[in-house]
Amino acid sequence: MDFDVFFNQQLDALKQEGRYRVFADLERKAGAFPAAVQHTEAGIKDVTVWCSNDYLGMGQHPCVTGAMKEAIDRCGAGAGGTRNISGTNHYHVLLEQELADLHGKEAALLFTSGYVSNWAALGTLAARLPRAIVLSDASNHASMIEGIRHSRAETHIFKHNDPEDLAQRLLTLDPERPKIVAFESVYSMDGDIAPIAEICDVAERHGAFTYLDEVHAVGLYGPRGGGVAEREGLMHRLSVIEGTLGKAFGVMGGYIAGSSALCDFIRSYASGFIFTTALPPAIAAGTLASVRHLKVSSAERSRHQNRVAKVRARLKAIGIPMIDNPSHIIPVMVGNAKKCKQISDWLLENHGIYVQPINYPTVPKGTERLRITPSPLHSDGDIDRLISALSEIWSQCALARVSSAA
């Protein structure tokens, strides 16, 4: 077999469908987020980033970058190995304590990414709880799905954000078997928010373990940035809260928070924790500073909500179709993979506006979109330029608009 021929055939198929992913070569400007420069064959050009998951711009906050520089000077670059061998640094210990406090839990456990924390924690729980059954929301992230699949546990998919369907499925299962209900708070592609209280009501009636992914909510919601569960006073009802350090906190890594026994169990049995190099001390130090800052500062969250509301209102006024949701994520619906990429390319080339197309398999075919994520640092001028450019390209592509009264 000519392997390269096969690889190129598969890549050509993606290109024909308009789903081939091209990475923009960007260099973020420290202290000037959302400004960046793009490196092209013709040279460099200024761009404004509109699709970053660094939701609050904390990746360039002075308290974060200062803490990272200090940690490098004190501890060097790497962690030195896995946590078990030589890689547990005091910054890891402090960060885990801070995250446990953030979520009102006894303990927390760090991972190298949010993907790994879901894969390792869910996979270990479902595999090692005797005869466990997992009930997973139909829209759960790939990392949760992979962890559940890896466990080989019996799995039932309940309708998205539907506590009644969850209840009906639980009624059909052996009440003696342990059950894990896995779901998210904010779903990253549609931006909708789970009915956490109602799902907890159902889970508690059946003695089920609850696993909540707050990746797109930590730092952004709640009086201290503990997520939607904190905002709604529900953290105590969740068995595990999982989060990331690479989105609103602006750095890198993932974690779970729960009981001391639970975290120690995952620490002791999860291969995704045991056999991987620990986060560098500087990463942990920067995240520690970010978490501590957002626990006491609501200014970033308040400004963020203001920017999101303004972008939504402006898009609605010109009839650009978007999914209306209660979160900070603004999905602008295109519905065609080729046009979605065409719009993204045109915005970048003609207006220096960077917003990546979201295509299958991230979203179902026919629901291709631009996923816009305003930050507290986007100015009124940035918003004006975005709205004007979108209106122009929408007309050029002859895409339908919706009534501003809708």
Coordinates of C-alpha atoms in Angstrom, one line a residue:
M1 CA 0.0 0.0 0.0
D2 CA 1.2 3.5 -0.8
F3 CA 0.4 5.2 2.5
D4 CA 1.0 8.8 1.3
V5 CA -1.4 8.3 -1.6
F6 CA -4.1 7.2 0.9
F7 CA -3.4 10.1 3.2
N8 CA -3.6 12.6 0.3
Q9 CA -6.8 11.1 -1.0
Q10 CA -8.4 11.6 2.4
L11 CA -7.1 15.1 2.7
D12 CA -8.4 16.0 -0.8
A13 CA -11.9 14.8 0.3
L14 CA -11.8 17.2 3.2
K15 CA -10.8 20.0 0.9
Q16 CA -13.6 19.2 -1.6
E17 CA -16.2 19.3 1.3
G18 CA -14.7 22.6 2.6
R19 CA -13.8 21.0 5.8
Y20 CA -10.0 21.1 5.5
R21 CA -8.6 23.0 8.5
V22 CA -6.0 25.7 7.9
F23 CA -4.2 27.2 10.9
A24 CA -3.6 30.9 10.9
D25 CA 0.0 31.6 11.8
L26 CA -0.6 34.1 14.6
E27 CA 1.5 35.9 17.2
R28 CA -0.5 37.4 20.1
K29 CA 0.6 40.8 21.3
A30 CA 1.4 40.7 25.0
G31 CA -0.6 43.3 26.8
A32 CA -2.7 44.2 23.7
F33 CA -5.2 41.4 23.6
P34 CA -7.3 40.8 21.4
A35 CA -4.7 42.3 19.0
A36 CA -2.3 39.9 17.2
V37 CA -0.2 39.7 14.1
Q38 CA -0.5 37.2 11.3
H39 CA 2.5 35.8 9.6
T40 CA 1.9 35.3 5.8
E41 CA 4.1 34.7 2.8
A42 CA 3.5 38.4 2.0
G43 CA 4.7 39.6 5.4
I44 CA 2.9 40.3 8.7
K45 CA -0.4 42.0 9.2
D46 CA -2.4 43.1 12.2
V47 CA -5.5 41.1 13.2
T48 CA -8.1 41.2 15.8
V49 CA -8.9 37.8 17.4
W50 CA -12.7 37.1 17.8
C51 CA -12.6 33.4 18.5
S52 CA -10.3 32.9 21.4
N53 CA -11.1 30.7 24.4
D54 CA -9.0 33.0 26.5
Y55 CA -12.4 34.5 27.3
L56 CA -11.2 37.2 29.8
G57 CA -7.8 37.9 28.3
M58 CA -6.2 36.5 31.5
G59 CA -3.4 34.9 29.4
Q60 CA -1.8 38.4 29.2
H61 CA -2.8 39.8 32.6
P62 CA 0.2 41.2 34.4
C63 CA -0.6 39.2 37.6
V64 CA -0.4 36.0 35.5
T65 CA 2.6 36.7 33.4
G66 CA 4.4 38.2 36.4
A67 CA 3.8 35.0 38.5
M68 CA 5.0 32.9 35.6
K69 CA 8.3 34.8 35.2
E70 CA 8.9 34.6 38.9
A71 CA 8.3 30.9 38.9
I72 CA 10.7 30.3 36.1
D73 CA 13.4 32.2 37.9
R74 CA 12.8 30.2 41.1
C75 CA 12.1 26.7 39.7
G76 CA 13.3 26.6 36.1
A77 CA 11.3 25.5 33.0
G78 CA 10.1 21.9 33.4
A79 CA 8.5 20.0 36.3
G80 CA 11.1 17.3 36.2
G81 CA 8.9 14.3 35.5
T82 CA 5.6 12.8 36.4
R83 CA 3.9 13.8 39.7
N84 CA 4.7 10.4 41.1
I85 CA 8.4 10.4 40.4
S86 CA 9.8 13.9 40.7
G87 CA 7.3 16.3 39.2
T88 CA 5.2 17.5 42.1
N89 CA 6.1 21.1 42.7
H90 CA 4.8 23.3 45.5
Y91 CA 2.9 25.4 43.0
H92 CA 0.9 22.3 42.1
V93 CA 0.0 21.7 45.7
L94 CA -1.1 25.4 46.2
L95 CA -3.1 25.4 42.9
E96 CA -5.0 22.2 43.9
Q97 CA -5.8 23.7 47.3
E98 CA -7.1 26.9 45.5
L99 CA -9.2 25.0 43.1
A100 CA -10.8 22.8 45.8
D101 CA -11.7 26.0 47.7
L102 CA -13.1 27.6 44.5
H103 CA -15.6 24.8 44.2
G104 CA -16.3 24.1 47.8
K105 CA -14.7 20.6 47.7
E106 CA -12.3 18.8 49.9
A107 CA -9.7 18.3 47.2
A108 CA -8.7 18.9 43.6
L109 CA -6.4 17.1 41.2
L110 CA -4.4 18.7 38.3
F111 CA -4.1 17.3 34.8
T112 CA -2.2 18.5 31.7
S113 CA -5.4 19.6 29.9
G114 CA -9.1 19.7 30.3
Y115 CA -9.3 16.9 27.6
V116 CA -7.0 14.7 29.7
S117 CA -8.9 15.4 33.0
N118 CA -12.2 14.3 31.4
W119 CA -10.7 11.3 29.6
A120 CA -8.8 10.1 32.7
A121 CA -11.3 10.8 35.4
L122 CA -14.4 9.5 33.6
G123 CA -12.6 6.6 32.1
T124 CA -11.2 5.5 35.5
L125 CA -14.5 6.0 37.4
A126 CA -16.6 4.1 34.9
A127 CA -14.0 1.3 34.5
R128 CA -13.3 0.7 38.2
L129 CA -16.7 1.2 39.8
P130 CA -18.1 -2.4 39.8
R131 CA -20.8 -2.9 37.0
A132 CA -21.0 0.9 36.5
I133 CA -23.5 2.4 34.1
V134 CA -22.8 5.8 32.5
L135 CA -25.6 8.1 31.5
S136 CA -24.1 10.7 29.2
D137 CA -25.7 13.9 27.7
A138 CA -26.1 13.6 23.9
S139 CA -24.1 16.8 23.4
N140 CA -21.1 16.0 25.7
H141 CA -17.6 16.9 24.6
A142 CA -15.4 14.5 22.7
S143 CA -13.1 14.2 25.8
M144 CA -16.0 12.9 27.9
I145 CA -17.1 10.5 25.2
E146 CA -13.6 9.1 24.7
G147 CA -13.2 8.6 28.5
I148 CA -16.5 6.8 28.7
R149 CA -15.7 4.6 25.6
H150 CA -12.3 3.8 27.0
S151 CA -13.9 2.5 30.2
R152 CA -16.0 0.0 28.3
A153 CA -18.8 0.6 30.8
E154 CA -22.4 0.2 29.8
T155 CA -23.5 3.6 28.5
H156 CA -26.9 5.2 27.8
I157 CA -27.2 8.5 26.0
F158 CA -30.0 10.8 27.3
K159 CA -31.5 13.6 25.2
H160 CA -29.6 16.9 25.4
N161 CA -30.5 18.9 28.6
D162 CA -33.5 16.7 29.2
P163 CA -34.0 15.6 32.8
E164 CA -37.2 13.8 32.0
D165 CA -35.5 11.6 29.4
L166 CA -32.7 11.0 32.0
A167 CA -35.3 9.9 34.6
Q168 CA -37.0 7.6 32.2
R169 CA -33.7 5.9 31.3
L170 CA -32.7 5.5 34.9
L171 CA -36.0 3.8 35.7
T172 CA -35.2 1.0 33.3
L173 CA -31.8 0.2 35.0
D174 CA -30.9 -2.1 37.9
P175 CA -31.2 0.1 41.0
E176 CA -28.3 -1.8 42.6
R177 CA -25.8 -0.9 40.0
P178 CA -23.7 2.3 40.4
K179 CA -24.5 5.0 37.9
I180 CA -22.6 8.1 36.7
V181 CA -24.5 11.0 35.2
A182 CA -22.1 13.0 33.0
F183 CA -23.0 16.4 31.6
E184 CA -21.7 19.9 31.0
S185 CA -22.8 23.3 32.3
V186 CA -22.2 25.5 29.2
Y187 CA -22.1 23.7 25.9
S188 CA -19.4 25.3 23.8
M189 CA -20.9 25.1 20.3
D190 CA -24.5 26.2 20.9
G191 CA -23.8 28.1 24.1
D192 CA -26.8 26.6 25.9
I193 CA -26.7 25.9 29.7
A194 CA -27.8 22.7 31.4
P195 CA -30.6 22.6 33.9
I196 CA -28.2 21.5 36.6
A197 CA -30.7 21.5 39.5
E198 CA -33.2 19.4 37.7
I199 CA -30.5 16.9 36.6
C200 CA -29.3 16.7 40.2
D201 CA -32.9 16.1 41.4
V202 CA -33.1 13.1 39.0
A203 CA -29.7 11.8 39.9
E204 CA -30.3 12.0 43.6
R205 CA -33.5 10.1 43.4
H206 CA -31.6 7.2 41.9
G207 CA -28.5 7.5 44.0
A208 CA -26.4 8.4 41.0
F209 CA -22.9 10.0 41.0
T210 CA -22.9 13.4 39.2
Y211 CA -20.0 14.5 37.0
L212 CA -20.2 18.1 35.8
D213 CA -17.9 19.6 33.1
E214 CA -17.6 23.4 33.8
V215 CA -14.8 23.9 31.3
H216 CA -16.6 26.8 29.5
A217 CA -17.9 28.3 32.7
V218 CA -15.2 28.4 35.3
G219 CA -13.9 31.9 35.8
L220 CA -16.9 33.4 34.0
Y221 CA -19.9 32.7 36.2
G222 CA -20.5 32.9 39.9
P223 CA -19.4 35.5 42.4
R224 CA -15.9 34.0 42.6
G225 CA -15.7 32.4 39.1
G226 CA -16.7 28.9 40.3
G227 CA -18.9 28.4 37.3
V228 CA -22.6 28.0 36.7
A229 CA -23.0 25.6 39.6
E230 CA -21.6 28.3 42.0
R231 CA -23.8 31.0 40.5
E232 CA -26.9 28.8 41.1
G233 CA -25.8 27.6 44.5
L234 CA -25.5 23.9 43.4
M235 CA -21.8 23.0 43.9
H236 CA -22.5 20.9 46.9
R237 CA -24.8 18.7 44.9
L238 CA -22.2 17.6 42.4
S239 CA -20.0 14.6 43.0
V240 CA -17.3 15.9 40.7
I241 CA -16.7 19.3 39.1
E242 CA -14.3 19.3 36.2
G243 CA -12.7 22.4 34.7
T244 CA -9.9 23.8 32.6
L245 CA -7.1 26.2 33.2
G246 CA -6.7 27.1 29.5
K247 CA -9.9 29.1 28.9
A248 CA -11.1 31.8 31.2
F249 CA -8.1 31.4 33.5
G250 CA -5.9 32.0 30.4
V251 CA -3.1 29.4 30.9
M252 CA -3.1 25.6 30.5
G253 CA -4.2 22.4 32.2
G254 CA -7.3 20.7 33.6
Y255 CA -8.6 19.5 36.9
I256 CA -11.3 17.7 38.9
A257 CA -12.6 18.8 42.3
G258 CA -14.4 16.5 44.6
S259 CA -14.0 14.5 47.9
S260 CA -10.6 13.7 49.2
A261 CA -11.2 10.0 48.6
L262 CA -12.4 10.6 45.0
C263 CA -9.3 12.7 44.1
D264 CA -6.9 10.2 45.8
F265 CA -8.6 7.3 43.9
I266 CA -8.2 9.0 40.5
R267 CA -4.6 10.0 41.5
S268 CA -3.8 6.4 42.3
Y269 CA -5.5 4.6 39.4
A270 CA -5.8 7.0 36.3
S271 CA -3.2 6.2 33.7
G272 CA -3.7 9.7 32.2
F273 CA -2.5 11.2 35.5
I274 CA 0.2 8.6 36.5
F275 CA 2.2 8.3 33.3
T276 CA 2.4 11.9 32.0
T277 CA 4.8 14.7 32.8
A278 CA 3.4 17.2 35.2
L279 CA 2.6 20.8 34.3
P280 CA 5.6 23.1 34.4
P281 CA 5.8 25.1 37.7
A282 CA 5.4 28.4 35.8
I283 CA 2.1 27.2 34.3
A284 CA 0.8 26.3 37.7
A285 CA 2.1 29.5 39.2
G286 CA 0.4 31.6 36.5
T287 CA -2.9 29.7 36.9
L288 CA -2.7 30.1 40.6
A289 CA -2.4 33.9 40.2
S290 CA -5.3 33.9 37.7
V291 CA -7.7 31.9 39.9
R292 CA -6.9 34.0 43.0
H293 CA -7.4 37.2 41.0
L294 CA -10.8 36.1 39.6
K295 CA -12.0 35.0 43.0
V296 CA -11.9 38.6 44.2
S297 CA -12.3 40.6 41.0
S298 CA -15.7 40.7 39.2
A299 CA -14.6 43.6 36.9
E300 CA -13.5 41.2 34.1
R301 CA -16.8 39.2 34.3
S302 CA -18.9 42.3 34.3
R303 CA -17.2 43.9 31.3
H304 CA -17.3 40.5 29.5
Q305 CA -21.0 40.3 29.9
N306 CA -21.4 43.9 28.6
R307 CA -19.4 43.1 25.5
V308 CA -21.3 39.9 24.8
A309 CA -24.6 41.7 25.1
K310 CA -23.5 44.5 22.8
V311 CA -22.3 42.1 20.1
R312 CA -25.5 40.2 20.3
A313 CA -27.7 43.3 20.0
R314 CA -25.7 44.6 17.0
L315 CA -25.9 41.3 15.2
K316 CA -29.6 41.0 15.8
A317 CA -30.1 44.6 14.5
I318 CA -28.7 43.7 11.1
G319 CA -30.4 40.3 10.9
I320 CA -27.3 38.0 11.1
P321 CA -28.7 34.6 12.2
M322 CA -27.3 33.3 15.5
I323 CA -28.3 30.9 18.2
D324 CA -29.9 32.8 21.0
N325 CA -28.6 31.5 24.3
P326 CA -27.9 32.7 27.9
S327 CA -24.1 32.2 27.7
H328 CA -21.1 34.2 26.4
I329 CA -20.8 32.1 23.2
I330 CA -22.2 33.6 20.0
P331 CA -22.7 31.0 17.3
V332 CA -23.3 32.8 13.9
M333 CA -25.0 30.3 11.7
V334 CA -23.9 29.8 8.1
G335 CA -25.1 26.3 7.4
N336 CA -22.6 25.5 4.6
A337 CA -19.0 24.3 5.1
K338 CA -17.6 26.0 2.0
K339 CA -19.3 29.3 2.6
C340 CA -18.3 29.2 6.3
K341 CA -14.6 28.9 5.3
Q342 CA -15.1 31.5 2.6
I343 CA -16.5 34.0 5.1
S344 CA -13.7 33.3 7.6
D345 CA -11.0 33.7 4.9
W346 CA -12.5 36.9 3.6
L347 CA -12.8 38.5 7.0
L348 CA -9.2 37.7 7.8
E349 CA -7.8 38.8 4.4
N350 CA -9.9 42.0 4.0
H351 CA -10.5 43.2 7.5
G352 CA -7.9 41.5 9.7
I353 CA -10.8 39.8 11.6
Y354 CA -9.9 36.3 12.8
V355 CA -12.7 34.0 13.5
Q356 CA -12.3 30.3 12.6
P357 CA -15.0 28.3 10.8
I358 CA -16.6 25.5 12.8
N359 CA -17.4 22.5 10.7
Y360 CA -18.2 18.8 11.0
P361 CA -17.3 16.8 13.0
T362 CA -17.2 19.5 15.7
V363 CA -20.8 20.3 14.7
P364 CA -23.4 18.4 12.6
K365 CA -23.3 18.9 8.9
G366 CA -25.6 21.7 7.8
T367 CA -25.0 23.6 11.1
E368 CA -21.6 25.1 10.2
R369 CA -21.0 28.4 12.0
L370 CA -18.6 31.1 13.1
R371 CA -18.2 30.9 16.8
I372 CA -17.7 34.4 18.1
T373 CA -16.4 34.9 21.7
P374 CA -16.2 38.6 22.7
S375 CA -13.8 39.5 25.5
P376 CA -13.7 42.3 28.1
L377 CA -10.9 43.8 26.0
H378 CA -12.8 44.2 22.7
S379 CA -13.5 47.9 22.2
D380 CA -16.5 49.6 20.7
G381 CA -14.4 50.2 17.6
D382 CA -13.6 46.5 17.4
I383 CA -17.3 45.7 17.5
D384 CA -18.1 48.3 14.9
R385 CA -15.6 46.8 12.5
L386 CA -16.8 43.2 13.1
I387 CA -20.5 44.1 12.5
S388 CA -19.8 46.1 9.4
A389 CA -17.6 43.4 7.9
L390 CA -20.1 40.6 8.6
S391 CA -22.9 42.6 7.1
E392 CA -20.9 43.2 4.0
I393 CA -19.9 39.5 3.5
W394 CA -23.4 38.3 4.3
S395 CA -24.7 40.3 1.4
Q396 CA -21.9 39.2 -0.9
C397 CA -22.7 35.5 -0.2
A398 CA -26.4 36.1 -0.6
L399 CA -27.1 34.5 2.8
A400 CA -30.5 34.9 4.4
R401 CA -31.0 37.4 7.2
V402 CA -33.6 37.1 10.0
S403 CA -36.0 39.7 11.3
S404 CA -34.5 42.0 13.9
A405 CA -37.7 41.5 15.9
A406 CA -37.3 37.7 15.9

